[in-house]
mmCIF file of C-alpha atoms in Angstrom:
data_model
loop_
_atom_site.group_PDB
_atom_site.id
_atom_site.type_symbol
_atom_site.label_atom_id
_atom_site.label_comp_id
_atom_site.label_asym_id
_atom_site.label_seq_id
_atom_site.Cartn_x
_atom_site.Cartn_y
_atom_site.Cartn_z
ATOM 1 C CA UNK A 1 -81.767 15.827 30.150
ATOM 2 C CA UNK A 2 -82.692 19.017 33.232
ATOM 3 C CA UNK A 3 -84.996 21.706 32.787
ATOM 4 C CA UNK A 4 -84.101 25.282 33.259
ATOM 5 C CA UNK A 5 -85.796 28.348 35.602
ATOM 6 C CA UNK A 6 -87.941 29.835 33.545
ATOM 7 C CA UNK A 7 -88.731 26.409 31.686
ATOM 8 C CA UNK A 8 -91.311 24.787 34.997
ATOM 9 C CA UNK A 9 -92.505 27.990 35.938
ATOM 10 C CA UNK A 10 -93.326 28.574 31.929
ATOM 11 C CA UNK A 11 -96.053 24.332 32.671
ATOM 12 C CA UNK A 12 -99.177 25.705 33.202
ATOM 13 C CA UNK A 13 -101.072 21.812 33.053
ATOM 14 C CA UNK A 14 -99.838 20.608 36.467
ATOM 15 C CA UNK A 15 -99.933 16.424 34.728
ATOM 16 C CA UNK A 16 -96.739 17.528 32.975
ATOM 17 C CA UNK A 17 -95.761 19.538 36.763
ATOM 18 C CA UNK A 18 -96.209 16.564 38.378
ATOM 19 C CA UNK A 19 -94.485 14.302 35.584
ATOM 20 C CA UNK A 20 -91.614 16.917 35.964
ATOM 21 C CA UNK A 21 -91.302 15.999 40.214
ATOM 22 C CA UNK A 22 -91.389 12.106 39.742
ATOM 23 C CA UNK A 23 -88.453 13.080 37.601
ATOM 24 C CA UNK A 24 -86.367 15.006 40.176
ATOM 25 C CA UNK A 25 -87.384 12.575 42.761
ATOM 26 C CA UNK A 26 -86.934 9.302 40.827
ATOM 27 C CA UNK A 27 -82.977 10.584 40.697
ATOM 28 C CA UNK A 28 -82.339 11.476 44.093
ATOM 29 C CA UNK A 29 -82.875 7.936 44.957
ATOM 30 C CA UNK A 30 -79.982 7.470 42.351
ATOM 31 C CA UNK A 31 -78.007 8.964 43.612
ATOM 32 C CA UNK A 32 -78.885 8.062 47.718
ATOM 33 C CA UNK A 33 -78.173 4.525 46.734
ATOM 34 C CA UNK A 34 -75.118 5.223 45.525
ATOM 35 C CA UNK A 35 -74.070 6.773 48.627
ATOM 36 C CA UNK A 36 -75.125 4.074 50.362
ATOM 37 C CA UNK A 37 -73.275 1.723 48.012
ATOM 38 C CA UNK A 38 -69.407 3.711 48.040
ATOM 39 C CA UNK A 39 -69.799 3.723 52.049
ATOM 40 C CA UNK A 40 -70.750 -0.088 52.060
ATOM 41 C CA UNK A 41 -67.184 -0.726 49.347
ATOM 42 C CA UNK A 42 -65.158 1.757 52.610
ATOM 43 C CA UNK A 43 -66.555 -1.061 55.501
ATOM 44 C CA UNK A 44 -65.692 -4.444 53.069
ATOM 45 C CA UNK A 45 -62.652 -2.774 52.406
ATOM 46 C CA UNK A 46 -62.274 -2.138 56.369
ATOM 47 C CA UNK A 47 -62.580 -5.293 57.680
ATOM 48 C CA UNK A 48 -59.889 -6.675 54.480
ATOM 49 C CA UNK A 49 -57.619 -4.427 56.144
ATOM 50 C CA UNK A 50 -58.268 -6.240 59.424
ATOM 51 C CA UNK A 51 -57.683 -9.674 57.801
ATOM 52 C CA UNK A 52 -54.471 -8.839 56.413
ATOM 53 C CA UNK A 53 -51.081 -11.094 58.283
ATOM 54 C CA UNK A 54 -49.570 -8.110 61.104
ATOM 55 C CA UNK A 55 -46.162 -8.659 59.463
ATOM 56 C CA UNK A 56 -44.853 -9.685 55.671
ATOM 57 C CA UNK A 57 -41.297 -10.921 54.835
ATOM 58 C CA UNK A 58 -39.194 -8.237 52.919
ATOM 59 C CA UNK A 59 -37.413 -9.357 49.357
ATOM 60 C CA UNK A 60 -34.232 -9.277 50.551
ATOM 61 C CA UNK A 61 -32.438 -9.652 47.692
ATOM 62 C CA UNK A 62 -29.924 -12.673 47.476
ATOM 63 C CA UNK A 63 -26.223 -11.570 47.378
ATOM 64 C CA UNK A 64 -23.050 -14.159 47.076
ATOM 65 C CA UNK A 65 -21.316 -14.507 50.637
ATOM 66 C CA UNK A 66 -17.352 -14.192 50.728
ATOM 67 C CA UNK A 67 -15.598 -16.498 52.340
ATOM 68 C CA UNK A 68 -12.564 -14.824 53.285
ATOM 69 C CA UNK A 69 -11.749 -10.935 53.270
ATOM 70 C CA UNK A 70 -12.378 -8.779 50.506
ATOM 71 C CA UNK A 71 -8.217 -6.967 51.102
ATOM 72 C CA UNK A 72 -6.771 -10.415 51.182
ATOM 73 C CA UNK A 73 -8.471 -11.151 47.857
ATOM 74 C CA UNK A 74 -7.313 -8.268 46.441
ATOM 75 C CA UNK A 75 -4.257 -7.991 48.287
ATOM 76 C CA UNK A 76 -3.561 -11.102 47.019
ATOM 77 C CA UNK A 77 -5.019 -10.837 43.151
ATOM 78 C CA UNK A 78 -3.148 -7.314 42.950
ATOM 79 C CA UNK A 79 0.374 -9.257 43.368
ATOM 80 C CA UNK A 80 -0.263 -12.594 41.821
ATOM 81 C CA UNK A 81 1.586 -12.405 38.990
ATOM 82 C CA UNK A 82 4.535 -10.798 40.703
ATOM 83 C CA UNK A 83 4.393 -13.128 43.783
ATOM 84 C CA UNK A 84 7.797 -16.184 44.256
ATOM 85 C CA UNK A 85 6.921 -19.084 44.681
ATOM 86 C CA UNK A 86 7.408 -19.026 48.133
ATOM 87 C CA UNK A 87 4.644 -16.784 48.130
ATOM 88 C CA UNK A 88 2.713 -18.535 46.738
ATOM 89 C CA UNK A 89 3.325 -21.440 48.861
ATOM 90 C CA UNK A 90 2.710 -20.041 52.043
ATOM 91 C CA UNK A 91 -1.074 -18.499 50.197
ATOM 92 C CA UNK A 92 -1.398 -21.772 49.385
ATOM 93 C CA UNK A 93 -0.614 -23.042 53.003
ATOM 94 C CA UNK A 94 -3.024 -19.929 55.222
ATOM 95 C CA UNK A 95 -6.184 -22.130 53.130
ATOM 96 C CA UNK A 96 -4.643 -25.449 53.472
ATOM 97 C CA UNK A 97 -4.739 -26.777 49.303
ATOM 98 C CA UNK A 98 -1.840 -28.449 48.016
ATOM 99 C CA UNK A 99 1.521 -25.872 48.092
ATOM 100 C CA UNK A 100 3.601 -28.917 46.472
ATOM 101 C CA UNK A 101 4.821 -28.262 42.366
ATOM 102 C CA UNK A 102 6.280 -25.182 40.104
ATOM 103 C CA UNK A 103 4.847 -22.149 40.309
ATOM 104 C CA UNK A 104 3.376 -22.434 37.493
ATOM 105 C CA UNK A 105 0.956 -24.721 38.579
ATOM 106 C CA UNK A 106 1.008 -22.661 42.128
ATOM 107 C CA UNK A 107 -0.694 -20.222 39.852
ATOM 108 C CA UNK A 108 -3.218 -21.667 38.722
ATOM 109 C CA UNK A 109 -3.966 -23.632 42.366
ATOM 110 C CA UNK A 110 -4.335 -19.995 43.718
ATOM 111 C CA UNK A 111 -5.618 -17.954 41.446
ATOM 112 C CA UNK A 112 -8.805 -20.988 40.740
ATOM 113 C CA UNK A 113 -9.211 -20.840 45.063
ATOM 114 C CA UNK A 114 -9.526 -16.876 44.059
ATOM 115 C CA UNK A 115 -10.929 -15.715 41.368
ATOM 116 C CA UNK A 116 -14.568 -17.002 43.044
ATOM 117 C CA UNK A 117 -13.837 -14.179 45.602
ATOM 118 C CA UNK A 118 -12.167 -11.694 43.092
ATOM 119 C CA UNK A 119 -15.200 -12.076 40.347
ATOM 120 C CA UNK A 120 -17.524 -10.817 43.249
ATOM 121 C CA UNK A 121 -15.821 -7.703 44.736
ATOM 122 C CA UNK A 122 -15.327 -6.676 40.875
ATOM 123 C CA UNK A 123 -18.607 -7.441 40.244
ATOM 124 C CA UNK A 124 -20.587 -5.908 43.457
ATOM 125 C CA UNK A 125 -23.541 -3.542 43.123
ATOM 126 C CA UNK A 126 -20.680 -1.268 45.354
ATOM 127 C CA UNK A 127 -18.529 -0.919 41.777
ATOM 128 C CA UNK A 128 -20.517 -0.801 39.298
ATOM 129 C CA UNK A 129 -21.280 1.962 36.896
ATOM 130 C CA UNK A 130 -22.407 4.252 38.939
ATOM 131 C CA UNK A 131 -19.780 7.246 39.373
ATOM 132 C CA UNK A 132 -21.566 9.083 42.887
ATOM 133 C CA UNK A 133 -19.964 5.261 44.368
ATOM 134 C CA UNK A 134 -16.121 6.875 43.494
ATOM 135 C CA UNK A 135 -17.314 10.933 44.421
ATOM 136 C CA UNK A 136 -18.892 13.612 44.989
ATOM 137 C CA UNK A 137 -17.552 16.170 43.976
ATOM 138 C CA UNK A 138 -15.926 16.054 39.323
ATOM 139 C CA UNK A 139 -13.144 18.971 39.165
ATOM 140 C CA UNK A 140 -13.455 20.542 35.272
ATOM 141 C CA UNK A 141 -10.115 22.699 34.801
ATOM 142 C CA UNK A 142 -8.795 23.546 30.720
ATOM 143 C CA UNK A 143 -5.080 25.703 30.908
ATOM 144 C CA UNK A 144 -4.939 28.366 28.938
ATOM 145 C CA UNK A 145 -0.899 29.072 28.832
ATOM 146 C CA UNK A 146 1.990 30.967 26.539
ATOM 147 C CA UNK A 147 2.543 29.696 23.887
ATOM 148 C CA UNK A 148 4.326 30.599 20.058
ATOM 149 C CA UNK A 149 3.012 29.230 16.863
ATOM 150 C CA UNK A 150 4.647 26.172 16.303
ATOM 151 C CA UNK A 151 8.012 26.582 18.555
ATOM 152 C CA UNK A 152 7.759 23.045 19.536
ATOM 153 C CA UNK A 153 10.153 22.533 22.373
ATOM 154 C CA UNK A 154 8.547 26.016 23.958
ATOM 155 C CA UNK A 155 8.767 26.437 27.978
ATOM 156 C CA UNK A 156 4.575 26.997 28.594
ATOM 157 C CA UNK A 157 2.907 28.445 31.459
ATOM 158 C CA UNK A 158 0.236 28.787 32.824
ATOM 159 C CA UNK A 159 -1.705 32.666 32.402
ATOM 160 C CA UNK A 160 -4.973 31.081 32.706
ATOM 161 C CA UNK A 161 -6.890 28.615 35.697
ATOM 162 C CA UNK A 162 -10.459 27.609 35.190
ATOM 163 C CA UNK A 163 -12.468 25.539 37.444
ATOM 164 C CA UNK A 164 -15.383 24.071 37.553
ATOM 165 C CA UNK A 165 -16.876 22.426 39.766
ATOM 166 C CA UNK A 166 -19.534 19.469 39.391
ATOM 167 C CA UNK A 167 -21.717 18.097 41.532
ATOM 168 C CA UNK A 168 -22.441 14.589 40.598
ATOM 169 C CA UNK A 169 -25.829 13.568 41.912
ATOM 170 C CA UNK A 170 -27.332 16.425 41.079
ATOM 171 C CA UNK A 171 -26.074 16.136 38.023
ATOM 172 C CA UNK A 172 -24.997 20.263 36.877
ATOM 173 C CA UNK A 173 -22.104 22.924 37.554
ATOM 174 C CA UNK A 174 -22.627 24.138 41.941
ATOM 175 C CA UNK A 175 -19.286 26.585 41.820
ATOM 176 C CA UNK A 176 -16.649 28.253 39.286
ATOM 177 C CA UNK A 177 -13.043 29.377 39.853
ATOM 178 C CA UNK A 178 -11.324 31.467 37.952
ATOM 179 C CA UNK A 179 -7.853 33.424 37.714
ATOM 180 C CA UNK A 180 -5.549 34.718 34.779
ATOM 181 C CA UNK A 181 -1.945 34.351 36.018
ATOM 182 C CA UNK A 182 1.058 36.643 35.852
ATOM 183 C CA UNK A 183 4.118 34.078 33.872
ATOM 184 C CA UNK A 184 7.142 35.111 34.859
ATOM 185 C CA UNK A 185 10.055 33.866 32.444
ATOM 186 C CA UNK A 186 8.321 34.675 29.287
ATOM 187 C CA UNK A 187 6.708 38.061 30.720
ATOM 188 C CA UNK A 188 5.224 39.818 27.705
ATOM 189 C CA UNK A 189 2.497 37.517 25.664
ATOM 190 C CA UNK A 190 3.054 37.070 21.584
ATOM 191 C CA UNK A 191 0.653 38.098 19.457
ATOM 192 C CA UNK A 192 0.280 34.513 17.736
ATOM 193 C CA UNK A 193 -1.168 33.557 22.478
ATOM 194 C CA UNK A 194 -3.343 36.462 22.475
ATOM 195 C CA UNK A 195 -5.341 36.069 19.045
ATOM 196 C CA UNK A 196 -6.113 32.356 20.189
ATOM 197 C CA UNK A 197 -6.652 32.499 24.160
ATOM 198 C CA UNK A 198 -8.280 36.106 23.627
ATOM 199 C CA UNK A 199 -6.080 37.126 26.785
ATOM 200 C CA UNK A 200 -4.233 40.340 26.857
ATOM 201 C CA UNK A 201 -0.418 41.891 28.445
ATOM 202 C CA UNK A 202 -2.896 43.615 30.595
ATOM 203 C CA UNK A 203 -5.273 41.248 32.161
ATOM 204 C CA UNK A 204 -1.690 39.394 33.238
ATOM 205 C CA UNK A 205 -0.034 41.986 34.214
ATOM 206 C CA UNK A 206 -2.301 42.930 37.191
ATOM 207 C CA UNK A 207 -2.392 39.183 37.938
ATOM 208 C CA UNK A 208 -0.204 36.946 40.740
ATOM 209 C CA UNK A 209 2.027 34.728 39.169
ATOM 210 C CA UNK A 210 1.665 30.708 39.649
ATOM 211 C CA UNK A 211 2.208 29.437 43.454
ATOM 212 C CA UNK A 212 -0.620 32.367 44.352
ATOM 213 C CA UNK A 213 -3.382 31.133 41.996
ATOM 214 C CA UNK A 214 -2.107 27.607 43.300
ATOM 215 C CA UNK A 215 -2.858 28.487 45.998
ATOM 216 C CA UNK A 216 -6.425 30.914 46.452
ATOM 217 C CA UNK A 217 -7.117 27.605 44.724
ATOM 218 C CA UNK A 218 -6.203 25.218 47.001
ATOM 219 C CA UNK A 219 -8.197 27.799 49.168
ATOM 220 C CA UNK A 220 -11.354 27.638 47.039
ATOM 221 C CA UNK A 221 -10.899 23.836 47.179
ATOM 222 C CA UNK A 222 -11.049 23.857 50.951
ATOM 223 C CA UNK A 223 -14.256 25.934 50.473
ATOM 224 C CA UNK A 224 -16.101 23.918 49.750
ATOM 225 C CA UNK A 225 -14.635 20.214 51.061
ATOM 226 C CA UNK A 226 -13.187 18.704 48.826
ATOM 227 C CA UNK A 227 -11.516 15.590 49.904
ATOM 228 C CA UNK A 228 -13.408 15.344 53.278
ATOM 229 C CA UNK A 229 -15.436 11.961 53.146
ATOM 230 C CA UNK A 230 -18.145 13.868 52.210
ATOM 231 C CA UNK A 231 -16.335 15.611 49.339
ATOM 232 C CA UNK A 232 -14.141 13.065 47.477
ATOM 233 C CA UNK A 233 -13.365 14.589 43.939
ATOM 234 C CA UNK A 234 -11.513 14.260 40.884
ATOM 235 C CA UNK A 235 -9.694 15.855 38.444
ATOM 236 C CA UNK A 236 -11.352 16.473 34.714
ATOM 237 C CA UNK A 237 -9.619 17.120 31.854
ATOM 238 C CA UNK A 238 -9.522 17.139 28.646
ATOM 239 C CA UNK A 239 -6.844 14.786 27.077
ATOM 240 C CA UNK A 240 -3.098 14.649 29.189
ATOM 241 C CA UNK A 241 -1.941 17.778 28.511
ATOM 242 C CA UNK A 242 -3.453 19.749 30.499
ATOM 243 C CA UNK A 243 -1.799 18.489 33.331
ATOM 244 C CA UNK A 244 0.743 16.186 32.161
ATOM 245 C CA UNK A 245 1.978 18.578 29.999
ATOM 246 C CA UNK A 246 1.007 22.430 30.561
ATOM 247 C CA UNK A 247 1.247 22.290 34.206
ATOM 248 C CA UNK A 248 3.345 19.369 34.711
ATOM 249 C CA UNK A 249 5.629 22.600 33.018
ATOM 250 C CA UNK A 250 4.565 24.705 35.492
ATOM 251 C CA UNK A 251 5.170 23.187 38.330
ATOM 252 C CA UNK A 252 8.688 23.041 37.398
ATOM 253 C CA UNK A 253 8.819 26.377 36.134
ATOM 254 C CA UNK A 254 8.065 28.427 39.479
ATOM 255 C CA UNK A 255 10.251 25.430 40.740
ATOM 256 C CA UNK A 256 7.632 23.259 43.137
ATOM 257 C CA UNK A 257 9.815 19.961 44.781
ATOM 258 C CA UNK A 258 7.279 17.936 42.401
ATOM 259 C CA UNK A 259 3.969 18.039 40.883
ATOM 260 C CA UNK A 260 0.947 18.184 43.362
ATOM 261 C CA UNK A 261 -0.357 14.134 44.795
ATOM 262 C CA UNK A 262 -3.284 15.056 43.572
ATOM 263 C CA UNK A 263 -2.692 16.696 40.255
ATOM 264 C CA UNK A 264 -1.166 13.561 39.281
ATOM 265 C CA UNK A 265 -4.348 11.059 39.181
ATOM 266 C CA UNK A 266 -7.618 12.106 36.423
ATOM 267 C CA UNK A 267 -9.411 11.397 34.341
ATOM 268 C CA UNK A 268 -9.581 11.476 30.989
ATOM 269 C CA UNK A 269 -12.741 12.524 29.518
ATOM 270 C CA UNK A 270 -11.657 12.157 25.947
ATOM 271 C CA UNK A 271 -10.861 8.382 27.023
ATOM 272 C CA UNK A 272 -13.916 8.555 29.082
ATOM 273 C CA UNK A 273 -15.707 8.985 26.389
ATOM 274 C CA UNK A 274 -14.267 7.367 23.378
ATOM 275 C CA UNK A 275 -14.706 3.926 26.172
ATOM 276 C CA UNK A 276 -18.511 4.122 26.009
ATOM 277 C CA UNK A 277 -19.471 5.578 22.547
ATOM 278 C CA UNK A 278 -16.255 5.045 19.913
ATOM 279 C CA UNK A 279 -16.034 1.768 18.385
ATOM 280 C CA UNK A 280 -13.178 -0.320 19.902
ATOM 281 C CA UNK A 281 -11.233 -0.737 16.878
ATOM 282 C CA UNK A 282 -11.670 2.620 14.900
ATOM 283 C CA UNK A 283 -9.337 5.049 14.426
ATOM 284 C CA UNK A 284 -11.235 8.435 15.096
ATOM 285 C CA UNK A 285 -9.281 11.183 17.002
ATOM 286 C CA UNK A 286 -11.822 12.369 19.578
ATOM 287 C CA UNK A 287 -12.137 16.301 20.254
ATOM 288 C CA UNK A 288 -14.486 18.203 22.282
ATOM 289 C CA UNK A 289 -16.316 19.224 18.834
ATOM 290 C CA UNK A 290 -16.776 15.930 18.374
ATOM 291 C CA UNK A 291 -17.693 15.126 22.175
ATOM 292 C CA UNK A 292 -20.677 17.892 22.264
ATOM 293 C CA UNK A 293 -21.429 16.637 18.006
ATOM 294 C CA UNK A 294 -22.312 13.583 19.211
ATOM 295 C CA UNK A 295 -24.864 14.813 22.593
ATOM 296 C CA UNK A 296 -25.810 17.274 19.832
ATOM 297 C CA UNK A 297 -24.913 19.881 21.808
ATOM 298 C CA UNK A 298 -23.077 23.424 19.929
ATOM 299 C CA UNK A 299 -19.750 25.069 21.385
ATOM 300 C CA UNK A 300 -20.858 28.111 23.434
ATOM 301 C CA UNK A 301 -18.511 30.624 24.550
ATOM 302 C CA UNK A 302 -15.661 31.470 22.607
ATOM 303 C CA UNK A 303 -13.056 28.347 21.264
ATOM 304 C CA UNK A 304 -8.964 29.005 23.621
ATOM 305 C CA UNK A 305 -10.897 29.916 26.384
ATOM 306 C CA UNK A 306 -10.260 28.261 29.302
ATOM 307 C CA UNK A 307 -13.388 29.003 31.033
ATOM 308 C CA UNK A 308 -15.136 28.616 28.109
ATOM 309 C CA UNK A 309 -14.002 24.996 27.523
ATOM 310 C CA UNK A 310 -13.707 23.868 30.768
ATOM 311 C CA UNK A 311 -17.625 25.241 31.174
ATOM 312 C CA UNK A 312 -18.463 22.728 27.224
ATOM 313 C CA UNK A 313 -16.834 20.216 29.043
ATOM 314 C CA UNK A 314 -18.287 20.140 32.057
ATOM 315 C CA UNK A 315 -21.663 20.110 30.228
ATOM 316 C CA UNK A 316 -19.648 16.815 28.264
ATOM 317 C CA UNK A 317 -19.050 15.353 31.354
ATOM 318 C CA UNK A 318 -22.303 16.020 33.060
ATOM 319 C CA UNK A 319 -24.388 14.218 29.386
ATOM 320 C CA UNK A 320 -22.188 11.166 30.843
ATOM 321 C CA UNK A 321 -23.543 11.816 34.211
ATOM 322 C CA UNK A 322 -26.901 11.271 32.349
ATOM 323 C CA UNK A 323 -26.510 9.018 30.162
ATOM 324 C CA UNK A 324 -24.994 6.389 33.494
ATOM 325 C CA UNK A 325 -21.649 6.413 32.729
ATOM 326 C CA UNK A 326 -18.330 5.774 35.328
ATOM 327 C CA UNK A 327 -16.235 7.971 35.065
ATOM 328 C CA UNK A 328 -13.154 7.460 37.102
ATOM 329 C CA UNK A 329 -9.467 8.236 37.401
ATOM 330 C CA UNK A 330 -8.720 6.100 34.090
ATOM 331 C CA UNK A 331 -4.408 8.114 34.178
ATOM 332 C CA UNK A 332 -2.196 8.829 36.423
ATOM 333 C CA UNK A 333 1.304 10.625 36.329
ATOM 334 C CA UNK A 334 4.880 8.798 36.515
ATOM 335 C CA UNK A 335 8.451 9.549 37.651
ATOM 336 C CA UNK A 336 10.237 7.331 34.979
ATOM 337 C CA UNK A 337 14.274 7.455 35.282
ATOM 338 C CA UNK A 338 16.342 8.752 32.714
ATOM 339 C CA UNK A 339 17.801 5.546 31.801
ATOM 340 C CA UNK A 340 13.726 4.146 31.607
ATOM 341 C CA UNK A 341 12.155 6.844 28.716
ATOM 342 C CA UNK A 342 12.112 5.842 24.951
ATOM 343 C CA UNK A 343 13.213 8.856 23.537
ATOM 344 C CA UNK A 344 11.996 7.936 19.903
ATOM 345 C CA UNK A 345 10.830 11.778 17.151
ATOM 346 C CA UNK A 346 9.840 9.408 14.069
ATOM 347 C CA UNK A 347 10.246 11.653 11.386
ATOM 348 C CA UNK A 348 6.963 12.649 8.471
ATOM 349 C CA UNK A 349 4.854 12.373 12.107
ATOM 350 C CA UNK A 350 1.635 14.580 11.816
ATOM 351 C CA UNK A 351 2.379 18.149 14.540
ATOM 352 C CA UNK A 352 0.527 17.133 17.065
ATOM 353 C CA UNK A 353 2.176 13.804 18.086
ATOM 354 C CA UNK A 354 5.622 14.723 17.354
ATOM 355 C CA UNK A 355 4.760 17.976 19.876
ATOM 356 C CA UNK A 356 3.768 14.858 22.102
ATOM 357 C CA UNK A 357 6.397 12.872 21.925
ATOM 358 C CA UNK A 358 8.611 15.636 21.833
ATOM 359 C CA UNK A 359 7.332 17.174 25.396
ATOM 360 C CA UNK A 360 7.439 13.564 27.231
ATOM 361 C CA UNK A 361 11.457 12.672 26.480
ATOM 362 C CA UNK A 362 12.087 16.074 28.289
ATOM 363 C CA UNK A 363 9.849 16.181 31.033
ATOM 364 C CA UNK A 364 9.655 14.419 34.235
ATOM 365 C CA UNK A 365 6.429 12.483 34.517
ATOM 366 C CA UNK A 366 4.909 10.328 31.803
ATOM 367 C CA UNK A 367 1.714 9.254 31.634
ATOM 368 C CA UNK A 368 0.685 5.526 32.412
ATOM 369 C CA UNK A 369 -3.766 4.184 32.178
ATOM 370 C CA UNK A 370 -5.769 2.997 35.035
ATOM 371 C CA UNK A 371 -7.306 0.039 34.379
ATOM 372 C CA UNK A 372 -10.736 -0.702 36.049
ATOM 373 C CA UNK A 373 -9.408 -3.704 37.604
ATOM 374 C CA UNK A 374 -6.668 -2.176 39.417
ATOM 375 C CA UNK A 375 -8.356 1.498 40.445
ATOM 376 C CA UNK A 376 -11.987 -1.206 42.005
ATOM 377 C CA UNK A 377 -8.595 -3.070 43.797
ATOM 378 C CA UNK A 378 -6.555 -0.187 44.731
ATOM 379 C CA UNK A 379 -3.361 -1.131 42.845
ATOM 380 C CA UNK A 380 -3.212 1.909 40.852
ATOM 381 C CA UNK A 381 -2.289 3.958 43.856
ATOM 382 C CA UNK A 382 1.193 1.091 44.615
ATOM 383 C CA UNK A 383 3.833 3.182 42.622
ATOM 384 C CA UNK A 384 7.337 2.838 44.143
ATOM 385 C CA UNK A 385 8.324 5.328 41.831
ATOM 386 C CA UNK A 386 5.066 7.704 41.690
ATOM 387 C CA UNK A 387 7.107 9.500 44.947
ATOM 388 C CA UNK A 388 4.217 9.307 47.357
ATOM 389 C CA UNK A 389 6.418 11.212 50.163
ATOM 390 C CA UNK A 390 6.342 14.055 48.636
#
């Protein structure tokens, strides 16, 4: 045990003082030995480092090589079901495979040859469960519109236009666009509408009409370079109604020639959530509150406020990104001819189902789901009824 200075000074006996100095000397020797030992280890390490080989081969994971151009593979596979026998024979001859036989035989032969490469492409690391592979930003939207209680065929007009910009890699909100909109067809808000949305007549009266707000939104998108090579984006909504119903109705009310092309493809977060977290055969209906509860979150703000709804949807989006969920475009709008629509209004159905069928019958664009294979291959973009030239 070390002794204090006062203890040393109190030693009157020279023998005890001598023992004390011996202890100090012994401790000093041990410290010196430890220093020499550490220095020796450093020299040994340096020698060992010098003896390491000058070059170590890096470990590179094996990747299955493709025998054909991926674009050719995707082109054949996405057309395979609709190809004629003559077209199949042509493709088989290109790869020097027997082209004799009936269409069914040609189909099996062609599919067998290309399916190996197609499987490699589908399961490639670059397209597997990574939202950032597809997008740099997600634009979350939830419109509020003019409305009346229990009126199914009401011509809604957008009166609140919010957009939340989520950075996919940073997994956070980076900017917000928000504007109220002045309705034109029904400029006077109903009491039901104001009570539901908390939007007053004064708010909309001093706002711009939809076309001007849409221009402002486009300017905001340009500010963030959305659509550029390093700023790929997709719209996100909670269900199909915001774009397929409200936005489409507004485009008609504002006499736009068609629904803007980029608005025809969107991520229905409710569908993405169901596919990720719900049982395959579950009949449970998912809504915003249910998704928040799943992540142990509560709604923040006021319900039926477009801005607050959008922020809460964005919170769900961020949670799913943190959970490594794959968020991709899963619905699109497709224009159908009048004769192609199935107009069936069944009696004794709930209000929501009745409303859905009613507005679908009266709008030119209908909702079509997009499978993952169709998305990965790009087939979902090939549509003769999508007005690609608009």
